[in-house]
CSV table of C-alpha atoms in Angstrom, one decimal:
chain,number,residue,atom,x,y,z
A,1,MET,CA,209.3,-9.8,65.3
A,2,ASP,CA,209.8,-6.4,66.9
A,3,LYS,CA,207.3,-4.9,64.5
A,4,ALA,CA,204.7,-7.6,65.4
A,5,ILE,CA,205.2,-7.0,69.1
A,6,HIS,CA,204.8,-3.3,68.6
A,7,ARG,CA,201.5,-3.8,66.7
A,8,GLN,CA,200.2,-6.1,69.4
A,9,LYS,CA,200.9,-3.3,71.9
A,10,VAL,CA,199.0,-0.9,69.7
A,11,LEU,CA,196.1,-3.3,69.6
A,12,LEU,CA,196.1,-3.8,73.4
A,13,GLN,CA,196.0,0.0,73.8
A,14,HIS,CA,193.1,0.1,71.4
A,15,LEU,CA,191.2,-2.3,73.6
A,16,ASN,CA,191.8,0.0,76.6
A,17,PRO,CA,191.5,3.5,75.1
A,18,SER,CA,191.4,5.2,78.5
A,19,SER,CA,195.2,5.1,78.5
A,20,SER,CA,196.8,8.1,76.9
A,21,SER,CA,199.9,6.6,75.4
A,22,ILE,CA,201.9,3.5,74.4
A,23,HIS,CA,205.6,2.9,74.2
A,24,ASP,CA,207.3,1.4,71.2
A,25,ASN,CA,210.6,-0.6,71.3
A,26,ASP,CA,212.6,2.7,71.7
A,27,SER,CA,210.4,3.5,74.7
A,28,SER,CA,209.3,6.7,73.0
A,29,SER,CA,205.8,7.8,73.7
A,30,THR,CA,203.2,8.3,71.0
A,31,SER,CA,199.6,9.5,71.5
A,32,LEU,CA,196.7,7.2,70.4
A,33,ASN,CA,193.5,8.7,69.2
A,34,ALA,CA,190.8,6.9,71.2
A,35,SER,CA,187.8,8.1,69.3
A,36,ALA,CA,189.3,6.8,66.1
A,37,CYS,CA,190.0,3.5,67.7
A,38,LEU,CA,186.4,3.1,68.7
A,39,ALA,CA,185.5,2.2,65.1
A,40,GLY,CA,182.0,1.1,66.0
A,41,ASP,CA,180.1,-0.5,63.1
A,42,SER,CA,183.0,-0.2,60.8
A,43,ALA,CA,184.9,-2.8,62.9
A,44,ALA,CA,182.0,-5.0,63.9
A,45,TYR,CA,182.3,-7.7,61.3
A,46,HIS,CA,186.1,-8.0,61.3
A,47,ARG,CA,186.1,-9.1,64.9
A,48,THR,CA,183.5,-11.8,64.9
A,49,ALA,CA,185.7,-14.7,63.9
A,50,SER,CA,189.3,-15.8,64.2
A,51,PHE,CA,191.6,-14.9,61.4
A,52,GLY,CA,192.3,-18.4,60.3
A,53,ASP,CA,188.6,-19.2,59.9
A,54,ASP,CA,188.1,-16.5,57.3
A,55,VAL,CA,186.6,-17.9,54.1
A,56,VAL,CA,188.9,-16.8,51.3
A,57,ILE,CA,188.9,-17.1,47.5
A,58,VAL,CA,192.1,-18.4,46.0
A,59,ALA,CA,191.0,-18.7,42.4
A,60,ALA,CA,188.2,-17.4,40.2
A,61,TYR,CA,187.9,-17.9,36.5
A,62,ARG,CA,185.3,-17.7,33.8
A,63,THR,CA,184.8,-18.6,30.1
A,64,ALA,CA,184.4,-15.8,27.6
A,65,LEU,CA,180.8,-14.8,27.3
A,66,CYS,CA,179.2,-15.4,23.9
A,67,LYS,CA,176.0,-14.4,22.2
A,68,ALA,CA,173.4,-17.2,22.4
A,69,LYS,CA,172.5,-18.9,19.1
A,70,ARG,CA,174.9,-16.7,17.2
A,71,GLY,CA,178.2,-16.6,19.2
A,72,GLY,CA,181.2,-18.8,19.8
A,73,PHE,CA,179.4,-21.3,22.1
A,74,LYS,CA,176.3,-21.8,20.0
A,75,ASP,CA,177.4,-25.4,19.3
A,76,THR,CA,178.9,-26.2,22.7
A,77,HIS,CA,177.2,-28.5,25.2
A,78,PRO,CA,176.5,-26.9,28.6
A,79,ASP,CA,178.7,-29.5,30.4
A,80,ASP,CA,181.6,-28.6,28.0
A,81,LEU,CA,181.2,-25.0,29.1
A,82,LEU,CA,181.5,-25.8,32.8
A,83,ALA,CA,184.3,-28.4,32.7
A,84,PRO,CA,187.1,-26.0,31.7
A,85,VAL,CA,186.5,-23.5,34.6
A,86,LEU,CA,186.2,-26.4,37.1
A,87,LYS,CA,189.5,-27.8,35.8
A,88,ALA,CA,191.2,-24.3,35.9
A,89,VAL,CA,190.5,-23.6,39.6
A,90,VAL,CA,192.3,-26.8,40.7
A,91,GLU,CA,195.0,-26.9,38.0
A,92,LYS,CA,196.1,-23.3,38.5
A,93,THR,CA,196.3,-23.8,42.2
A,94,ASN,CA,197.8,-27.3,42.1
A,95,LEU,CA,195.0,-28.5,44.4
A,96,ASN,CA,194.3,-32.2,44.6
A,97,PRO,CA,190.6,-32.4,43.3
A,98,SER,CA,189.8,-35.0,45.9
A,99,GLU,CA,190.2,-32.4,48.7
A,100,VAL,CA,187.1,-30.5,47.4
A,101,GLY,CA,184.2,-31.0,49.8
A,102,ASP,CA,181.5,-29.9,47.4
A,103,ILE,CA,180.8,-28.3,44.0
A,104,VAL,CA,177.7,-26.0,43.9
A,105,VAL,CA,176.6,-24.8,40.5
A,106,GLY,CA,174.2,-22.0,39.9
A,107,SER,CA,172.0,-22.6,36.9
A,108,VAL,CA,168.6,-21.2,35.9
A,109,LEU,CA,167.1,-22.4,32.6
A,110,GLY,CA,168.3,-26.0,32.4
A,111,ALA,CA,165.9,-28.7,33.5
A,112,GLY,CA,166.6,-29.5,37.1
A,113,SER,CA,167.6,-33.2,37.0
A,114,GLN,CA,169.2,-32.9,33.6
A,115,ARG,CA,171.3,-29.9,34.5
A,116,ALA,CA,172.3,-31.6,37.7
A,117,SER,CA,173.5,-34.6,35.7
A,118,GLU,CA,175.3,-32.3,33.3
A,119,CYS,CA,177.2,-30.6,36.1
A,120,ARG,CA,178.2,-34.0,37.6
A,121,MET,CA,179.4,-35.1,34.1
A,122,ALA,CA,181.4,-31.8,33.8
A,123,ALA,CA,183.2,-32.5,37.1
A,124,PHE,CA,184.3,-35.9,35.7
A,125,TYR,CA,185.5,-34.3,32.5
A,126,ALA,CA,187.5,-31.9,34.7
A,127,GLY,CA,189.3,-34.7,36.5
A,128,PHE,CA,187.3,-34.8,39.8
A,129,PRO,CA,187.0,-38.2,41.4
A,130,GLU,CA,183.7,-39.8,42.2
A,131,THR,CA,184.1,-38.9,45.8
A,132,VAL,CA,183.5,-35.2,45.2
A,133,PRO,CA,179.7,-34.4,45.2
A,134,VAL,CA,178.0,-31.9,43.0
A,135,ARG,CA,174.7,-30.0,43.3
A,136,THR,CA,172.9,-27.2,41.6
A,137,VAL,CA,171.1,-24.1,43.0
A,138,ASN,CA,168.6,-21.8,41.4
A,139,ARG,CA,167.9,-18.3,42.6
A,140,GLN,CA,167.3,-16.9,39.2
A,141,CYS,CA,169.9,-14.3,38.1
A,142,SER,CA,171.8,-14.5,41.4
A,143,SER,CA,172.3,-18.3,41.1
A,144,GLY,CA,176.1,-18.1,40.5
A,145,LEU,CA,176.6,-15.7,43.5
A,146,GLN,CA,174.2,-17.9,45.6
A,147,ALA,CA,176.4,-20.9,44.8
A,148,VAL,CA,179.5,-19.0,46.1
A,149,ALA,CA,177.6,-17.9,49.2
A,150,ASP,CA,176.4,-21.4,49.9
A,151,VAL,CA,179.9,-22.8,49.7
A,152,ALA,CA,181.2,-20.0,52.0
A,153,ALA,CA,178.4,-20.8,54.5
A,154,ALA,CA,179.2,-24.5,54.4
A,155,ILE,CA,182.9,-23.8,55.1
A,156,ARG,CA,182.0,-21.5,58.0
A,157,ALA,CA,179.6,-24.2,59.4
A,158,GLY,CA,182.4,-26.7,59.3
A,159,PHE,CA,180.9,-29.0,56.8
A,160,TYR,CA,184.1,-29.0,54.8
A,161,ASP,CA,187.2,-26.8,54.4
A,162,ILE,CA,187.4,-26.4,50.6
A,163,GLY,CA,184.6,-26.0,48.1
A,164,ILE,CA,183.8,-24.6,44.6
A,165,GLY,CA,181.0,-22.2,43.8
A,166,ALA,CA,180.2,-22.1,40.1
A,167,GLY,CA,177.7,-20.9,37.5
A,168,LEU,CA,176.5,-22.2,34.2
A,169,GLU,CA,174.1,-21.1,31.5
A,170,SER,CA,173.6,-22.0,27.9
A,171,MET,CA,170.8,-19.8,26.7
A,172,THR,CA,171.3,-21.3,23.3
A,173,THR,CA,170.4,-24.8,24.6
A,174,ASN,CA,167.8,-23.6,27.1
A,175,PRO,CA,165.8,-20.5,26.0
A,176,MET,CA,163.6,-18.7,28.5
A,177,ALA,CA,160.2,-20.3,28.5
A,178,TRP,CA,157.4,-21.4,30.8
A,179,ASP,CA,156.8,-25.1,30.8
A,180,GLY,CA,153.2,-26.2,31.3
A,181,SER,CA,150.1,-24.4,32.3
A,182,VAL,CA,149.8,-21.6,34.9
A,183,ASN,CA,147.7,-22.1,38.0
A,184,PRO,CA,144.6,-19.9,37.6
A,185,LYS,CA,144.8,-19.1,41.3
A,186,VAL,CA,147.5,-16.6,40.4
A,187,GLU,CA,144.8,-14.2,39.3
A,188,MET,CA,143.7,-13.8,42.9
A,189,PHE,CA,147.1,-12.5,44.1
A,190,GLU,CA,148.5,-9.5,42.4
A,191,GLN,CA,152.1,-10.0,43.5
A,192,ALA,CA,152.0,-13.6,42.5
A,193,ARG,CA,150.6,-12.6,39.1
A,194,ASN,CA,153.4,-10.0,38.7
A,195,CYS,CA,155.9,-12.9,39.1
A,196,LEU,CA,154.8,-13.8,35.5
A,197,LEU,CA,155.6,-10.4,34.0
A,198,PRO,CA,158.2,-10.5,31.2
A,199,MET,CA,161.4,-9.0,32.6
A,200,GLY,CA,161.3,-6.3,30.0
A,201,VAL,CA,157.9,-5.1,31.3
A,202,THR,CA,159.4,-4.8,34.8
A,203,SER,CA,162.1,-2.7,33.2
A,204,GLU,CA,159.5,-0.4,31.7
A,205,ASN,CA,157.8,-0.2,35.1
A,206,VAL,CA,161.0,0.9,36.8
A,207,ALA,CA,161.7,3.5,34.1
A,208,ASN,CA,158.1,4.9,34.3
A,209,ARG,CA,157.8,4.8,38.1
A,210,PHE,CA,161.1,6.4,38.9
A,211,GLY,CA,161.5,8.6,35.9
A,212,VAL,CA,164.5,7.0,34.2
A,213,SER,CA,164.7,8.6,30.7
A,214,ARG,CA,165.5,6.8,27.4
A,215,LYS,CA,168.5,9.0,27.1
A,216,GLU,CA,169.9,8.0,30.5
A,217,GLN,CA,169.4,4.3,29.6
A,218,ASP,CA,171.1,4.6,26.2
A,219,GLU,CA,174.0,6.6,27.7
A,220,ALA,CA,174.5,3.8,30.3
A,221,ALA,CA,174.5,1.2,27.5
A,222,VAL,CA,177.1,3.1,25.4
A,223,GLU,CA,179.3,3.5,28.5
A,224,SER,CA,179.1,-0.2,29.2
A,225,HIS,CA,180.3,-1.1,25.7
A,226,LYS,CA,183.0,1.6,25.8
A,227,ARG,CA,184.4,0.3,29.1
A,228,ALA,CA,184.2,-3.4,28.0
A,229,ALA,CA,185.9,-2.6,24.7
A,230,ALA,CA,188.7,-0.7,26.5
A,231,ALA,CA,189.1,-3.5,29.0
A,232,THR,CA,189.3,-6.1,26.2
A,233,ALA,CA,191.8,-4.1,24.2
A,234,SER,CA,194.1,-3.6,27.1
A,235,GLY,CA,194.0,-7.2,28.2
A,236,ARG,CA,192.1,-6.5,31.4
A,237,PHE,CA,190.1,-9.7,31.2
A,238,LYS,CA,193.0,-12.1,30.3
A,239,ASP,CA,193.7,-13.1,33.9
A,240,GLU,CA,190.1,-14.2,34.5
A,241,ILE,CA,189.1,-15.9,31.2
A,242,VAL,CA,189.9,-19.5,30.6
A,243,PRO,CA,190.2,-20.3,26.8
A,244,VAL,CA,187.7,-23.0,25.7
A,245,SER,CA,188.5,-25.3,22.8
A,246,THR,CA,185.2,-26.2,21.0
A,247,LYS,CA,183.6,-26.3,17.6
A,248,ILE,CA,181.4,-24.1,15.5
A,249,VAL,CA,179.1,-25.6,13.0
A,250,ASP,CA,178.2,-23.8,9.7
A,251,PRO,CA,174.3,-23.8,9.7
A,252,LYS,CA,174.2,-24.0,5.9
A,253,THR,CA,176.8,-26.7,5.2
A,254,GLY,CA,177.0,-28.5,8.5
A,255,GLU,CA,180.8,-28.2,8.3
A,256,GLU,CA,182.5,-28.2,11.7
A,257,LYS,CA,185.4,-25.9,12.5
A,258,SER,CA,187.6,-26.3,15.6
A,259,VAL,CA,188.1,-23.0,17.5
A,260,THR,CA,189.4,-21.7,20.8
A,261,ILE,CA,187.2,-19.1,22.4
A,262,SER,CA,188.9,-16.6,24.7
A,263,VAL,CA,187.2,-13.2,24.1
A,264,ASP,CA,183.7,-12.0,24.9
A,265,ASP,CA,181.9,-11.6,21.5
A,266,GLY,CA,179.0,-9.4,22.4
A,267,ILE,CA,180.9,-6.2,22.9
A,268,ARG,CA,180.2,-3.4,20.4
A,269,PRO,CA,183.2,-1.0,20.5
A,270,ASN,CA,181.6,1.4,18.1
A,271,ALA,CA,178.2,1.7,19.8
A,272,THR,CA,177.0,5.3,19.9
A,273,LEU,CA,174.2,7.2,21.4
A,274,ALA,CA,172.9,8.1,18.0
A,275,ASP,CA,172.7,4.4,16.9
A,276,LEU,CA,171.0,3.3,20.1
A,277,SER,CA,168.5,6.1,20.0
A,278,LYS,CA,167.2,4.7,16.7
A,279,LEU,CA,166.2,1.3,18.2
A,280,LYS,CA,162.5,0.7,18.9
A,281,ALA,CA,161.2,-0.2,22.3
A,282,VAL,CA,160.6,-4.0,22.6
A,283,PHE,CA,158.1,-4.4,25.4
A,284,LYS,CA,155.9,-1.4,25.3
A,285,LYS,CA,154.8,0.7,22.3
A,286,ASP,CA,155.8,4.0,23.8
A,287,GLY,CA,158.4,2.4,26.1
A,288,THR,CA,162.1,3.0,26.6
A,289,THR,CA,163.6,-0.5,26.9
A,290,THR,CA,165.3,-1.7,23.8
A,291,ALA,CA,167.6,-4.4,22.7
A,292,GLY,CA,170.4,-1.9,22.9
A,293,ASN,CA,169.9,-0.9,26.5
A,294,SER,CA,169.2,-4.4,27.9
A,295,SER,CA,171.5,-7.2,28.9
A,296,GLN,CA,172.5,-9.7,26.2
A,297,VAL,CA,171.2,-13.3,26.0
A,298,THR,CA,174.4,-15.2,26.6
A,299,ASP,CA,176.3,-18.5,27.0
A,300,GLY,CA,179.0,-18.9,29.6
A,301,ALA,CA,180.3,-20.4,32.8
A,302,GLY,CA,182.5,-19.4,35.8
A,303,ALA,CA,184.0,-21.1,38.9
A,304,VAL,CA,185.3,-19.8,42.3
A,305,LEU,CA,187.5,-21.9,44.6
A,306,LEU,CA,187.0,-21.1,48.3
A,307,MET,CA,188.6,-22.4,51.5
A,308,LYS,CA,189.4,-21.6,55.0
A,309,ARG,CA,192.2,-19.1,55.3
A,310,SER,CA,194.2,-21.5,57.5
A,311,ILE,CA,194.1,-24.1,54.7
A,312,ALA,CA,195.2,-21.6,52.1
A,313,VAL,CA,198.1,-20.5,54.2
A,314,GLN,CA,199.1,-24.1,54.9
A,315,LYS,CA,199.1,-24.8,51.1
A,316,GLY,CA,201.0,-21.6,50.3
A,317,LEU,CA,198.2,-20.3,48.1
A,318,PRO,CA,197.9,-16.6,47.3
A,319,ILE,CA,194.6,-15.2,48.6
A,320,LEU,CA,192.6,-13.3,45.9
A,321,GLY,CA,189.8,-12.2,48.2
A,322,VAL,CA,188.0,-12.6,51.5
A,323,PHE,CA,184.2,-13.4,51.6
A,324,ARG,CA,182.7,-10.9,54.0
A,325,SER,CA,178.9,-11.0,53.7
A,326,PHE,CA,175.9,-12.0,51.6
A,327,VAL,CA,172.2,-11.2,51.6
A,328,ALA,CA,169.2,-11.8,49.5
A,329,VAL,CA,166.1,-9.6,50.0
A,330,GLY,CA,162.6,-9.4,48.5
A,331,VAL,CA,161.1,-6.5,46.6
A,332,ASP,CA,158.0,-5.9,44.5
A,333,PRO,CA,157.9,-8.3,41.6
A,334,ALA,CA,156.5,-5.6,39.3
A,335,ILE,CA,159.7,-3.6,39.7
A,336,MET,CA,162.1,-6.5,40.4
A,337,GLY,CA,165.1,-4.4,38.9
A,338,VAL,CA,165.3,-2.3,42.1
A,339,GLY,CA,166.7,-5.4,43.9
A,340,PRO,CA,170.3,-4.1,44.2
A,341,ALA,CA,169.2,-0.8,45.7
A,342,ALA,CA,167.6,-2.8,48.5
A,343,ALA,CA,170.2,-5.5,48.9
A,344,ILE,CA,173.5,-3.6,48.8
A,345,PRO,CA,173.0,-1.5,51.9
A,346,VAL,CA,172.0,-4.6,53.9
A,347,ALA,CA,175.1,-6.5,52.7
A,348,VAL,CA,177.4,-3.6,53.4
A,349,LYS,CA,176.0,-3.1,56.9
A,350,ALA,CA,176.4,-6.9,57.6
A,351,ALA,CA,180.1,-6.5,56.7
A,352,GLY,CA,180.4,-3.7,59.3
A,353,LEU,CA,180.9,-1.1,56.6
A,354,GLN,CA,179.3,1.9,55.0
A,355,LEU,CA,178.7,2.6,51.3
A,356,ASP,CA,181.6,5.1,51.2
A,357,ASP,CA,184.0,2.3,52.2
A,358,ILE,CA,183.3,0.3,49.0
A,359,ASP,CA,185.9,0.9,46.3
A,360,LEU,CA,184.4,-1.1,43.5
A,361,PHE,CA,180.9,-2.3,42.5
A,362,GLU,CA,179.9,-5.0,40.0
A,363,ILE,CA,176.2,-4.4,39.6
A,364,ASN,CA,174.5,-6.6,36.9
A,365,GLU,CA,173.1,-4.6,34.1
A,366,ALA,CA,169.9,-6.6,33.5
A,367,PHE,CA,168.4,-3.5,32.0
A,368,ALA,CA,169.7,0.1,31.8
A,369,SER,CA,166.6,1.3,33.5
A,370,GLN,CA,167.2,-0.6,36.8
A,371,PHE,CA,170.9,-0.1,36.7
A,372,VAL,CA,170.6,3.7,36.4
A,373,TYR,CA,167.9,3.7,39.1
A,374,CYS,CA,170.0,1.7,41.6
A,375,ARG,CA,173.1,3.8,40.9
A,376,ASN,CA,171.2,7.0,41.5
A,377,LYS,CA,169.1,5.7,44.5
A,378,LEU,CA,172.3,4.8,46.4
A,379,GLY,CA,174.2,7.8,45.2
A,380,LEU,CA,177.1,5.8,43.9
A,381,ASP,CA,180.1,7.2,42.0
A,382,SER,CA,179.8,6.0,38.4
A,383,GLN,CA,183.6,5.7,38.3
A,384,LYS,CA,183.4,2.9,40.9
A,385,ILE,CA,180.7,0.8,39.1
A,386,ASN,CA,181.3,-1.7,36.4
A,387,VAL,CA,184.6,-0.2,35.5
A,388,ASN,CA,185.2,-2.8,32.8
A,389,GLY,CA,181.7,-2.7,31.5
A,390,GLY,CA,178.7,-4.8,32.4
A,391,ALA,CA,176.0,-7.2,31.1
A,392,MET,CA,174.7,-4.8,28.4
A,393,ALA,CA,178.1,-5.2,26.7
A,394,ILE,CA,179.6,-8.5,28.1
A,395,GLY,CA,176.3,-10.5,28.4
A,396,HIS,CA,174.2,-12.0,31.1
A,397,PRO,CA,174.3,-15.9,31.2
A,398,LEU,CA,171.7,-16.0,34.0
A,399,GLY,CA,173.1,-18.7,36.3
A,400,ALA,CA,176.7,-17.9,35.5
A,401,THR,CA,176.6,-14.1,36.0
A,402,GLY,CA,177.3,-14.2,39.8
A,403,ALA,CA,180.4,-16.3,39.3
A,404,ARG,CA,181.5,-14.2,36.4
A,405,CYS,CA,181.2,-11.1,38.6
A,406,VAL,CA,183.3,-12.6,41.3
A,407,ALA,CA,186.1,-13.3,38.9
A,408,THR,CA,185.9,-9.8,37.3
A,409,LEU,CA,185.7,-8.0,40.6
A,410,LEU,CA,188.5,-9.8,42.4
A,411,HIS,CA,191.0,-9.7,39.5
A,412,GLU,CA,190.3,-6.0,39.1
A,413,MET,CA,190.8,-5.4,42.8
A,414,LYS,CA,194.1,-7.2,42.7
A,415,LYS,CA,195.2,-5.0,39.8
A,416,ARG,CA,194.3,-1.9,41.7
A,417,GLY,CA,196.2,-3.0,44.9
A,418,LYS,CA,196.2,-0.9,48.1
A,419,ASP,CA,193.8,1.7,46.7
A,420,CYS,CA,191.0,-0.9,46.4
A,421,ARG,CA,190.1,-2.8,49.6
A,422,PHE,CA,186.4,-3.6,49.5
A,423,GLY,CA,184.1,-4.6,46.6
A,424,VAL,CA,180.4,-5.4,46.2
A,425,ILE,CA,178.6,-7.6,43.7
A,426,SER,CA,174.9,-7.3,43.3
A,427,MET,CA,172.0,-8.1,40.9
A,428,CYS,CA,168.3,-8.0,40.6
A,429,ILE,CA,166.4,-11.2,40.5
A,430,GLY,CA,163.3,-12.2,38.6
A,431,THR,CA,160.1,-12.5,40.6
A,432,GLY,CA,161.2,-9.6,42.8
A,433,MET,CA,164.4,-10.1,44.8
A,434,GLY,CA,167.9,-8.7,45.0
A,435,ALA,CA,171.2,-10.2,46.1
A,436,ALA,CA,174.5,-8.6,47.2
A,437,ALA,CA,177.8,-9.8,48.6
A,438,VAL,CA,180.9,-7.9,50.0
A,439,PHE,CA,184.4,-9.0,49.3
A,440,GLU,CA,187.8,-7.8,50.6
A,441,ARG,CA,191.0,-7.8,48.7
A,442,GLY,CA,193.0,-10.8,49.8
A,443,ASP,CA,196.2,-9.0,50.9
A,444,SER,CA,194.6,-6.1,52.6
A,445,VAL,CA,194.2,-7.6,56.1
A,446,ASP,CA,196.4,-9.4,58.6
A,447,GLU,CA,195.9,-11.0,62.0
A,448,LEU,CA,195.0,-7.7,63.5
A,449,ARG,CA,192.0,-7.8,61.1
A,450,ASN,CA,190.9,-4.2,60.4
A,451,ALA,CA,193.9,-2.7,62.2
A,452,ARG,CA,195.6,-0.7,59.6
A,453,VAL,CA,198.2,1.1,61.5
A,454,GLY,CA,199.2,4.5,60.1
A,455,ASP,CA,201.7,7.1,61.3
A,456,ASN,CA,199.0,8.3,63.7
A,457,LEU,CA,198.4,4.8,65.1
A,458,TYR,CA,194.7,4.9,64.2
A,459,LEU,CA,193.3,1.4,64.2
A,460,SER,CA,190.1,2.2,62.3
A,461,LYS,CA,189.2,1.1,58.8
A,462,ASP,CA,189.8,4.7,57.7
A,463,ALA,CA,193.5,4.5,58.4
A,464,ARG,CA,195.3,4.5,55.1
């Protein structure tokens, strides 16, 4: 109690920096640096809402990610991918499923009404009662993150106190394809026409326009596999992956084999620069984008359980992370891969932070060209980005990637502890957009919000 009273005195002094000193319980005087207390933009976000109204994440899980048509989930129905992660977020938190206000699932390739029905079916498989509604959302590659953001926004708006943001994609079941004819009007609008460009062509555009070399791209791919392999070998992903019991059918004999999938199967531990340099460009004769430096076509799912902090505290649930900000921005469709470079600064500013405040980044590796460009454009430390590998190694199940990244980021931040406070997730989006969100490690703030009191009594975010 004495410590809490002392901290309140410090905060009050911060609000009135003209005073030159405060007194602790021993009546000893300590100087307070007023300029450091005037944290400005760095404190802006943290003082906009009451502590108990924070939207927090208490659980985030994903399936393993498997190669489409060839991997562990090639014979698994989409709803059977989603159900295990929905079940995990409530079972592992001992939450009554009936308390969930909504389940929002990001999905891209599945037909709208059919995928919506599959998601509702998955909720029933997972033990949710009929009273819990389900809907889908599609913002291309950011759909899983958009689902999490939509739930966070609904909680902030007071629509409900507890919700699940999820993501699902079976690229085995639903390959990328255009259904029906294209409106000829598109020829009259260049940007509309560029929405139809194959994603690999936009990758070539980024590499050509911004001078990203083939070697840089292949080096990024090798590093992604190296990090993902190391993370897998050391058990880094075990806390976030939910094992899925399913079947694999032998394509020649039709024989079914029961299996449990718990490891990402697209990682190539022995990938080398020499091997990748031998691969031919796929989208342009003299291009630089290859199968080796692009994201993998993947099956997988993820789910994130969000609620008001006051509810989490009331239930005694550990807080994995705090949802701080989200943005989606538009960019030129012809170079859609630059999306993260446009979105990340906006999201970070919205959280009242600066890029240097971010300790970890999960930036989706749709293509090495755009990943390298965004990293270089923002001047990011490569040791802070995709520390456990990214989509070139793990895979990119379009609608599930955002939810997968939330699970990966928050579990890694938890492992790193006090040295890792803020994290960012971002991805480019087909047709020319980018999305980004900022998260804070769950145990790094208290009711004084960004007041991290050090020996010098600074109350700024920089106090360590």
